[in-house]
Amino acid sequence: MTGSILDTFFEECEELLEAMDAGLAAIEEGDQDPETVNAVFRAVHSIKGGAGAFGLDDLVAFAHNFETVFDDVRSNKLELDEKLIQLLFRASDHLSDLVTCARDGGEVDQAHHDVLISALGEYIDDEEEELVFEPMGVGAAFDPTPLAPLAEVQEARYDIRFHPLKEMFDTGNEPYFLFQALSDLGALSVRLDDSELPGFEAMEDGESYLSWELTLVTSESRSAIEAVFEFVEGLCELSISSEGEDEDDADALAALNAAFGLAPAEEESAVALPLEKPTPEANETPAPAPASVEAPVEAEAAADMEPDAEHERAAEKTAEAKKETAKSSGPKPTLRVELDRVDRLINAVGELIINHSMLAQQIANLDVTDTRDVETELEGFKNLARDIQEGVMAIRAQPVKPLFQRMARIVREASAATGKTAKLITIGETTEVDKTVIERLADPLTHILRNAVDHGIEKPEVRVAAGKGKIGEIRLTAAHRSGSVCIEVKDDGAGLNRKKIRQIAIDKGLIPENAELNDGEIDNLLFLPGFSTATEISNLSGRGVGMDVVKNAVGALGGRVNISSTPGEGSVFSIILPLTLAVMDGMVVSVAGHTMVVPITAIVETMRGNDDMINNLGADGTLLSIRGSFVPICDVASSLGLRSSSHSEPAGVYLLVETENGDRCALAVDDIHDQRQVVIKSLDGVCGNVPGVSAATILGDGKIAMILDPESIVTASSSAAVFDTERRMNNAIAS
Amino acid sequence: MKTKVLAIDDSRTIRNLLAACLEEAGFEYHSAVDGREGVDIYPDIAPDVVITDINMPNLDGFGVIEELRGEDINSKVPILVLTTESSADLKARARSAGATGWITKPFDDDSLIFALKRVTGAVA
């Protein structure tokens, strides 16, 4: 049970950390709203509170320092300057690390931890430092179980005199319940003393006239008795006395102080609280101290509190006004659901869609002349299935905001590591993407952003010399674009150094020395495995992973990544991803007797070719002539090894596809059957990576069909040479 | 009759911990995510005791106490403040607003029940 609460705690931490980052970012942007600061404070505070409950001491201690600084900001004791904001950002990053460590185990960078603690410490007054959070529950001191050693269980008789002041009743305390709690400790006898009751006429409303004399015989320690009266200290006249109790007096005082959270050094002020402490003399004469002595102290305390309360009330009012406006735009109610359940639902919807196509198939196979009515109903069924599917997808869809916020941290760290100044501007944070996609985008994005800072953005002095602002700008944009999601990272740095890239590729033997490459092709060299532009291994990008990792990660999501760059003005990396990973629109085709599916998103147009359109080129190259331009033909069957490449090209059907670097290619297939929604069944874990095939699906007749990956089919069909030929052809035609 | 507790805390974790502890001890548990909601649902729930956090959005713990003790509601229901700070200052402030008592976070189950007992007489 506690385990699941702990899980909730970590989930909540994620949200709180996000809220904190968002708040800090807003503050950095110049948000002056005190509520923003308050929200960040509360986030840190809640993390601390929860961490305390689970005994995560490191987390508590750090959060406490962080919180203390923020409390000072909140009360305007500290000014939020650039330096402090940066420190708070680093602290927030570290807090996030601590949470991760607490959850997953692992070591925190202790040196970094200490640096931050002392940096935060510089902002904390010594005086405040003394109020160090003590993770101690009330119970430690008040646990009704005996504090005294168990060996000597002795019954003692305590005489308690209790006279509530009228203030006690304003706080909702009730003497009866206190006596009840006392009676749990031992044998209690209660005697009401109403001698102070004036005559009926003289009685004042709300005044407290009654007092009680109680006798308790108990084996509990004195502190257990005092604990019962904890909440009414200062609101009553109280004396507790017993025979021969001197020796546990000190013990009781310590316990009481602990109860009040006071360090022993502060005992003096504890005494200032108007609590009746029985001294040995008082034991002889257990008469309560005269009210006149009590009153001034009480009044003083009240006076002390007054301005505070007043201030509080004023603050409350402004907060109130703010809240009214905030309420209307408050967060919508949400429901938290385990991901497993949603996944099950998605699977079921997938089956439903497959089931639909099976039904359709069965009906088509029926030997019935008039199926119109059934088909109309089937159409309705299909629409419903699609609605359900979209609804389910919407459940999994999440805004990219949290991901983008994490990226802000990457840029901060990368900037710090490289001595550059760069800031991240995020656009389209509300764009929603499938949760899985978001999770798996984190790594490629991190890599691209690190690169952007490390290689893209110039050093401040270089930037100034180039007439740019000192601070580099990286724009991270998310947008929906016709059925897919486009994530773009655009920096305003120096742009790709194509000469250098080319040279490195040659040095590494990735391309021949005399290779003729256009700008786009040079840019794409970055994605080759083993390519790295870093001449010296820097802390940041020289980790042995190159942009090929990015490409693979994006490819695994069914997406593609493009680069474009303008020298001196910066580079743009765009990642284009499908909206969902579960269902897609595909074109059902047949290839050498097999039924296959080509993703619609990859297809530009389809056409039926005739002999006139085919031009042979070289030994085995064929080009398709479309409206005056030439496109290489790639025979899917031979590319997949289903037919020998010497097979004479039939005047078949062509799917014009566009590859990631913008080149076009015509995929030759035997026939097109249908365009329909298919449920993607991943091949991961079923078989290894098959070139040309990205996944599989189940068709209406229950058969399995491969989903083709046009990109890799084109690459596999010795297309590099074909493209090269095509470009030279085009160039020749143009000149 | 179960003793009805209304817990007001913006931290889901703390609410869960309170719920687990109180329900196991036989209390009837209700909760609100911030002070505003707490005060709003107070009349419907009519709890026997309120446990409130201090730092919350929309309306903080002091605001809760003031509104519950204020003229509109004018309640004498016991209010326990749940606080991470154990400073005497904070307790004094809570009390002057009308709080009945306080529980220091992190709380342990026994002390929470003990505190509830002292303000409601609950035999849980």
PDB file of C-alpha atoms in Angstrom, chain A residues 58-238:
ATOM      1  CA  ASP A  58      18.646  14.048   1.002  1.00  0.00           C
ATOM      2  CA  LEU A  59      15.702  15.229  -0.959  1.00  0.00           C
ATOM      3  CA  VAL A  60      14.128  16.860   2.070  1.00  0.00           C
ATOM      4  CA  ALA A  61      17.320  18.656   3.027  1.00  0.00           C
ATOM      5  CA  PHE A  62      17.949  20.035  -0.426  1.00  0.00           C
ATOM      6  CA  ALA A  63      14.334  20.975  -1.009  1.00  0.00           C
ATOM      7  CA  HIS A  64      14.388  22.765   2.299  1.00  0.00           C
ATOM      8  CA  ASN A  65      17.300  24.983   1.296  1.00  0.00           C
ATOM      9  CA  PHE A  66      15.745  25.634  -2.046  1.00  0.00           C
ATOM     10  CA  GLU A  67      12.428  26.415  -0.435  1.00  0.00           C
ATOM     11  CA  THR A  68      13.950  28.749   2.115  1.00  0.00           C
ATOM     12  CA  VAL A  69      15.490  30.855  -0.622  1.00  0.00           C
ATOM     13  CA  PHE A  70      12.215  30.893  -2.468  1.00  0.00           C
ATOM     14  CA  ASP A  71      10.368  31.856   0.666  1.00  0.00           C
ATOM     15  CA  ASP A  72      12.584  34.928   0.890  1.00  0.00           C
ATOM     16  CA  VAL A  73      11.888  35.726  -2.723  1.00  0.00           C
ATOM     17  CA  ARG A  74       8.221  35.321  -1.997  1.00  0.00           C
ATOM     18  CA  SER A  75       8.330  37.735   0.888  1.00  0.00           C
ATOM     19  CA  ASN A  76      10.441  40.166  -1.162  1.00  0.00           C
ATOM     20  CA  LYS A  77      13.469  39.783   1.076  1.00  0.00           C
ATOM     21  CA  LEU A  78      15.453  38.679  -1.940  1.00  0.00           C
ATOM     22  CA  GLU A  79      15.482  40.169  -5.358  1.00  0.00           C
ATOM     23  CA  LEU A  80      15.267  37.882  -8.327  1.00  0.00           C
ATOM     24  CA  ASP A  81      18.241  38.936 -10.393  1.00  0.00           C
ATOM     25  CA  GLU A  82      19.766  37.081 -13.300  1.00  0.00           C
ATOM     26  CA  LYS A  83      22.317  35.349 -11.097  1.00  0.00           C
ATOM     27  CA  LEU A  84      19.739  34.071  -8.644  1.00  0.00           C
ATOM     28  CA  ILE A  85      17.438  32.890 -11.402  1.00  0.00           C
ATOM     29  CA  GLN A  86      20.253  30.876 -12.930  1.00  0.00           C
ATOM     30  CA  LEU A  87      21.022  29.376  -9.538  1.00  0.00           C
ATOM     31  CA  LEU A  88      17.370  28.474  -9.054  1.00  0.00           C
ATOM     32  CA  PHE A  89      17.331  26.803 -12.432  1.00  0.00           C
ATOM     33  CA  ARG A  90      20.360  24.739 -11.503  1.00  0.00           C
ATOM     34  CA  ALA A  91      18.829  23.913  -8.170  1.00  0.00           C
ATOM     35  CA  SER A  92      15.637  22.836  -9.858  1.00  0.00           C
ATOM     36  CA  ASP A  93      17.606  20.604 -12.218  1.00  0.00           C
ATOM     37  CA  HIS A  94      19.381  19.116  -9.251  1.00  0.00           C
ATOM     38  CA  LEU A  95      16.155  18.589  -7.358  1.00  0.00           C
ATOM     39  CA  SER A  96      14.899  16.689 -10.351  1.00  0.00           C
ATOM     40  CA  ASP A  97      18.056  14.551 -10.272  1.00  0.00           C
ATOM     41  CA  LEU A  98      17.527  13.866  -6.598  1.00  0.00           C
ATOM     42  CA  VAL A  99      13.984  12.739  -7.263  1.00  0.00           C
ATOM     43  CA  THR A 100      15.221  10.454 -10.014  1.00  0.00           C
ATOM     44  CA  CYS A 101      17.873   9.042  -7.703  1.00  0.00           C
ATOM     45  CA  ALA A 102      15.357   8.462  -4.970  1.00  0.00           C
ATOM     46  CA  ARG A 103      13.136   6.624  -7.390  1.00  0.00           C
ATOM     47  CA  ASP A 104      15.577   4.621  -9.453  1.00  0.00           C
ATOM     48  CA  GLY A 105      18.477   4.430  -7.052  1.00  0.00           C
ATOM     49  CA  GLY A 106      21.911   5.583  -8.077  1.00  0.00           C
ATOM     50  CA  GLU A 107      24.328   8.184  -6.927  1.00  0.00           C
ATOM     51  CA  VAL A 108      23.936  11.919  -6.852  1.00  0.00           C
ATOM     52  CA  ASP A 109      26.912  13.974  -7.900  1.00  0.00           C
ATOM     53  CA  GLN A 110      27.920  14.848  -4.359  1.00  0.00           C
ATOM     54  CA  ALA A 111      30.295  17.643  -5.350  1.00  0.00           C
ATOM     55  CA  HIS A 112      27.600  19.285  -7.408  1.00  0.00           C
ATOM     56  CA  HIS A 113      25.168  18.805  -4.547  1.00  0.00           C
ATOM     57  CA  ASP A 114      27.497  20.535  -2.100  1.00  0.00           C
ATOM     58  CA  VAL A 115      28.226  23.375  -4.487  1.00  0.00           C
ATOM     59  CA  LEU A 116      24.537  24.068  -4.870  1.00  0.00           C
ATOM     60  CA  ILE A 117      23.831  23.783  -1.165  1.00  0.00           C
ATOM     61  CA  SER A 118      26.491  26.336  -0.372  1.00  0.00           C
ATOM     62  CA  ALA A 119      25.404  28.578  -3.249  1.00  0.00           C
ATOM     63  CA  LEU A 120      21.870  28.513  -1.916  1.00  0.00           C
ATOM     64  CA  GLY A 121      23.248  28.981   1.572  1.00  0.00           C
ATOM     65  CA  GLU A 122      24.682  32.337   0.557  1.00  0.00           C
ATOM     66  CA  TYR A 123      21.168  33.589   0.099  1.00  0.00           C
ATOM     67  CA  ILE A 124      19.945  32.275   3.419  1.00  0.00           C
ATOM     68  CA  ASP A 125      20.297  34.365   6.552  1.00  0.00           C
ATOM     69  CA  ASP A 126      22.057  32.641   9.411  1.00  0.00           C
ATOM     70  CA  GLU A 127      19.092  33.372  11.549  1.00  0.00           C
ATOM     71  CA  GLU A 128      16.800  31.470   9.291  1.00  0.00           C
ATOM     72  CA  GLU A 129      19.181  28.651   8.982  1.00  0.00           C
ATOM     73  CA  GLU A 130      18.488  27.776  12.567  1.00  0.00           C
ATOM     74  CA  LEU A 131      14.936  26.867  11.768  1.00  0.00           C
ATOM     75  CA  VAL A 132      16.232  23.822  10.035  1.00  0.00           C
ATOM     76  CA  PHE A 133      13.503  21.431   9.203  1.00  0.00           C
ATOM     77  CA  GLU A 134      13.389  18.560  11.598  1.00  0.00           C
ATOM     78  CA  PRO A 135      11.741  15.532  10.156  1.00  0.00           C
ATOM     79  CA  MET A 136      10.185  14.618  13.435  1.00  0.00           C
ATOM     80  CA  GLY A 137       6.615  13.605  13.902  1.00  0.00           C
ATOM     81  CA  VAL A 138       4.557  14.716  16.830  1.00  0.00           C
ATOM     82  CA  GLY A 139       4.435  11.142  17.857  1.00  0.00           C
ATOM     83  CA  ALA A 140       8.057  10.947  18.851  1.00  0.00           C
ATOM     84  CA  ALA A 141       7.399  13.027  21.899  1.00  0.00           C
ATOM     85  CA  PHE A 142       3.753  12.312  22.430  1.00  0.00           C
ATOM     86  CA  ASP A 143       3.405   8.748  21.705  1.00  0.00           C
ATOM     87  CA  PRO A 144       1.170   7.658  24.534  1.00  0.00           C
ATOM     88  CA  THR A 145       3.307   4.570  24.976  1.00  0.00           C
ATOM     89  CA  PRO A 146       5.572   5.054  27.936  1.00  0.00           C
ATOM     90  CA  LEU A 147       8.758   6.964  27.414  1.00  0.00           C
ATOM     91  CA  ALA A 148      10.115   5.701  30.705  1.00  0.00           C
ATOM     92  CA  PRO A 149      12.058   2.462  30.617  1.00  0.00           C
ATOM     93  CA  LEU A 150       9.646  -0.410  30.510  1.00  0.00           C
ATOM     94  CA  ALA A 151      11.342  -2.161  33.377  1.00  0.00           C
ATOM     95  CA  GLU A 152      10.093   0.183  36.032  1.00  0.00           C
ATOM     96  CA  VAL A 153       6.399   0.363  35.431  1.00  0.00           C
ATOM     97  CA  GLN A 154       5.255   2.326  38.389  1.00  0.00           C
ATOM     98  CA  GLU A 155       1.908   3.833  38.982  1.00  0.00           C
ATOM     99  CA  ALA A 156       1.945   7.425  40.051  1.00  0.00           C
ATOM    100  CA  ARG A 157      -0.786   9.789  41.096  1.00  0.00           C
ATOM    101  CA  TYR A 158      -1.008  13.113  39.299  1.00  0.00           C
ATOM    102  CA  ASP A 159      -3.139  16.002  40.409  1.00  0.00           C
ATOM    103  CA  ILE A 160      -4.087  18.158  37.494  1.00  0.00           C
ATOM    104  CA  ARG A 161      -5.756  21.496  37.708  1.00  0.00           C
ATOM    105  CA  PHE A 162      -7.158  22.780  34.494  1.00  0.00           C
ATOM    106  CA  HIS A 163      -8.819  26.094  33.907  1.00  0.00           C
ATOM    107  CA  PRO A 164      -9.467  26.970  30.270  1.00  0.00           C
ATOM    108  CA  LEU A 165      -9.190  30.614  29.262  1.00  0.00           C
ATOM    109  CA  LYS A 166     -12.022  31.851  27.120  1.00  0.00           C
ATOM    110  CA  GLU A 167      -9.649  32.018  24.125  1.00  0.00           C
ATOM    111  CA  MET A 168      -9.470  28.249  24.189  1.00  0.00           C
ATOM    112  CA  PHE A 169     -13.010  27.926  23.002  1.00  0.00           C
ATOM    113  CA  ASP A 170     -12.299  30.056  19.934  1.00  0.00           C
ATOM    114  CA  THR A 171      -9.937  27.413  18.685  1.00  0.00           C
ATOM    115  CA  GLY A 172     -12.441  24.594  18.767  1.00  0.00           C
ATOM    116  CA  ASN A 173     -10.811  22.770  21.648  1.00  0.00           C
ATOM    117  CA  GLU A 174     -13.120  20.878  23.926  1.00  0.00           C
ATOM    118  CA  PRO A 175     -12.178  19.971  27.548  1.00  0.00           C
ATOM    119  CA  TYR A 176     -14.326  16.858  27.480  1.00  0.00           C
ATOM    120  CA  PHE A 177     -12.216  15.246  24.750  1.00  0.00           C
ATOM    121  CA  LEU A 178      -9.047  16.080  26.614  1.00  0.00           C
ATOM    122  CA  PHE A 179     -10.354  14.318  29.687  1.00  0.00           C
ATOM    123  CA  GLN A 180     -11.347  11.409  27.542  1.00  0.00           C
ATOM    124  CA  ALA A 181      -7.805  11.207  26.169  1.00  0.00           C
ATOM    125  CA  LEU A 182      -6.485  11.413  29.730  1.00  0.00           C
ATOM    126  CA  SER A 183      -8.731   8.595  30.834  1.00  0.00           C
ATOM    127  CA  ASP A 184      -7.003   6.393  28.276  1.00  0.00           C
ATOM    128  CA  LEU A 185      -3.797   6.817  30.232  1.00  0.00           C
ATOM    129  CA  GLY A 186      -5.087   5.476  33.491  1.00  0.00           C
ATOM    130  CA  ALA A 187      -7.741   5.803  36.140  1.00  0.00           C
ATOM    131  CA  LEU A 188      -9.110   9.314  36.000  1.00  0.00           C
ATOM    132  CA  SER A 189     -11.401  11.099  38.351  1.00  0.00           C
ATOM    133  CA  VAL A 190     -12.805  14.467  37.443  1.00  0.00           C
ATOM    134  CA  ARG A 191     -14.177  17.116  39.744  1.00  0.00           C
ATOM    135  CA  LEU A 192     -15.755  20.261  38.391  1.00  0.00           C
ATOM    136  CA  ASP A 193     -14.933  23.466  40.184  1.00  0.00           C
ATOM    137  CA  ASP A 194     -17.690  25.955  39.537  1.00  0.00           C
ATOM    138  CA  SER A 195     -16.832  28.186  42.470  1.00  0.00           C
ATOM    139  CA  GLU A 196     -15.886  31.012  40.171  1.00  0.00           C
ATOM    140  CA  LEU A 197     -19.277  31.113  38.527  1.00  0.00           C
ATOM    141  CA  PRO A 198     -20.752  34.505  39.256  1.00  0.00           C
ATOM    142  CA  GLY A 199     -24.446  35.035  39.705  1.00  0.00           C
ATOM    143  CA  PHE A 200     -26.571  34.634  36.674  1.00  0.00           C
ATOM    144  CA  GLU A 201     -26.892  38.416  36.124  1.00  0.00           C
ATOM    145  CA  ALA A 202     -23.160  38.954  36.326  1.00  0.00           C
ATOM    146  CA  MET A 203     -22.327  36.224  33.853  1.00  0.00           C
ATOM    147  CA  GLU A 204     -20.696  37.392  30.637  1.00  0.00           C
ATOM    148  CA  ASP A 205     -21.222  35.704  27.380  1.00  0.00           C
ATOM    149  CA  GLY A 206     -18.242  33.720  26.233  1.00  0.00           C
ATOM    150  CA  GLU A 207     -16.320  34.095  29.492  1.00  0.00           C
ATOM    151  CA  SER A 208     -14.806  30.971  30.981  1.00  0.00           C
ATOM    152  CA  TYR A 209     -15.665  30.402  34.627  1.00  0.00           C
ATOM    153  CA  LEU A 210     -15.275  26.699  35.076  1.00  0.00           C
ATOM    154  CA  SER A 211     -12.236  24.772  36.063  1.00  0.00           C
ATOM    155  CA  TRP A 212     -11.544  21.164  36.825  1.00  0.00           C
ATOM    156  CA  GLU A 213      -9.526  19.196  39.269  1.00  0.00           C
ATOM    157  CA  LEU A 214      -8.469  15.880  37.915  1.00  0.00           C
ATOM    158  CA  THR A 215      -6.722  13.002  39.497  1.00  0.00           C
ATOM    159  CA  LEU A 216      -5.000  10.519  37.292  1.00  0.00           C
ATOM    160  CA  VAL A 217      -3.375   7.345  38.452  1.00  0.00           C
ATOM    161  CA  THR A 218      -1.181   6.116  35.671  1.00  0.00           C
ATOM    162  CA  SER A 219       2.011   4.343  34.828  1.00  0.00           C
ATOM    163  CA  GLU A 220       2.549   6.699  31.926  1.00  0.00           C
ATOM    164  CA  SER A 221       5.226   9.346  32.121  1.00  0.00           C
ATOM    165  CA  ARG A 222       4.407  12.921  32.834  1.00  0.00           C
ATOM    166  CA  SER A 223       5.151  13.930  29.251  1.00  0.00           C
ATOM    167  CA  ALA A 224       2.335  11.697  28.045  1.00  0.00           C
ATOM    168  CA  ILE A 225      -0.017  13.746  30.200  1.00  0.00           C
ATOM    169  CA  GLU A 226       1.424  16.979  28.943  1.00  0.00           C
ATOM    170  CA  ALA A 227       1.045  15.748  25.406  1.00  0.00           C
ATOM    171  CA  VAL A 228      -2.690  15.574  25.917  1.00  0.00           C
ATOM    172  CA  PHE A 229      -2.707  19.268  26.698  1.00  0.00           C
ATOM    173  CA  GLU A 230      -0.379  20.166  23.817  1.00  0.00           C
ATOM    174  CA  PHE A 231      -2.950  22.015  21.763  1.00  0.00           C
ATOM    175  CA  VAL A 232      -4.266  24.073  24.654  1.00  0.00           C
ATOM    176  CA  GLU A 233      -0.970  25.290  26.050  1.00  0.00           C
ATOM    177  CA  GLY A 234      -1.224  28.973  26.602  1.00  0.00           C
ATOM    178  CA  LEU A 235      -4.964  28.810  26.302  1.00  0.00           C
ATOM    179  CA  CYS A 236      -5.466  27.517  29.788  1.00  0.00           C
ATOM    180  CA  GLU A 237      -4.103  27.574  33.267  1.00  0.00           C
ATOM    181  CA  LEU A 238      -2.663  24.197  33.873  1.00  0.00           C
TER     182      LEU A 238
END
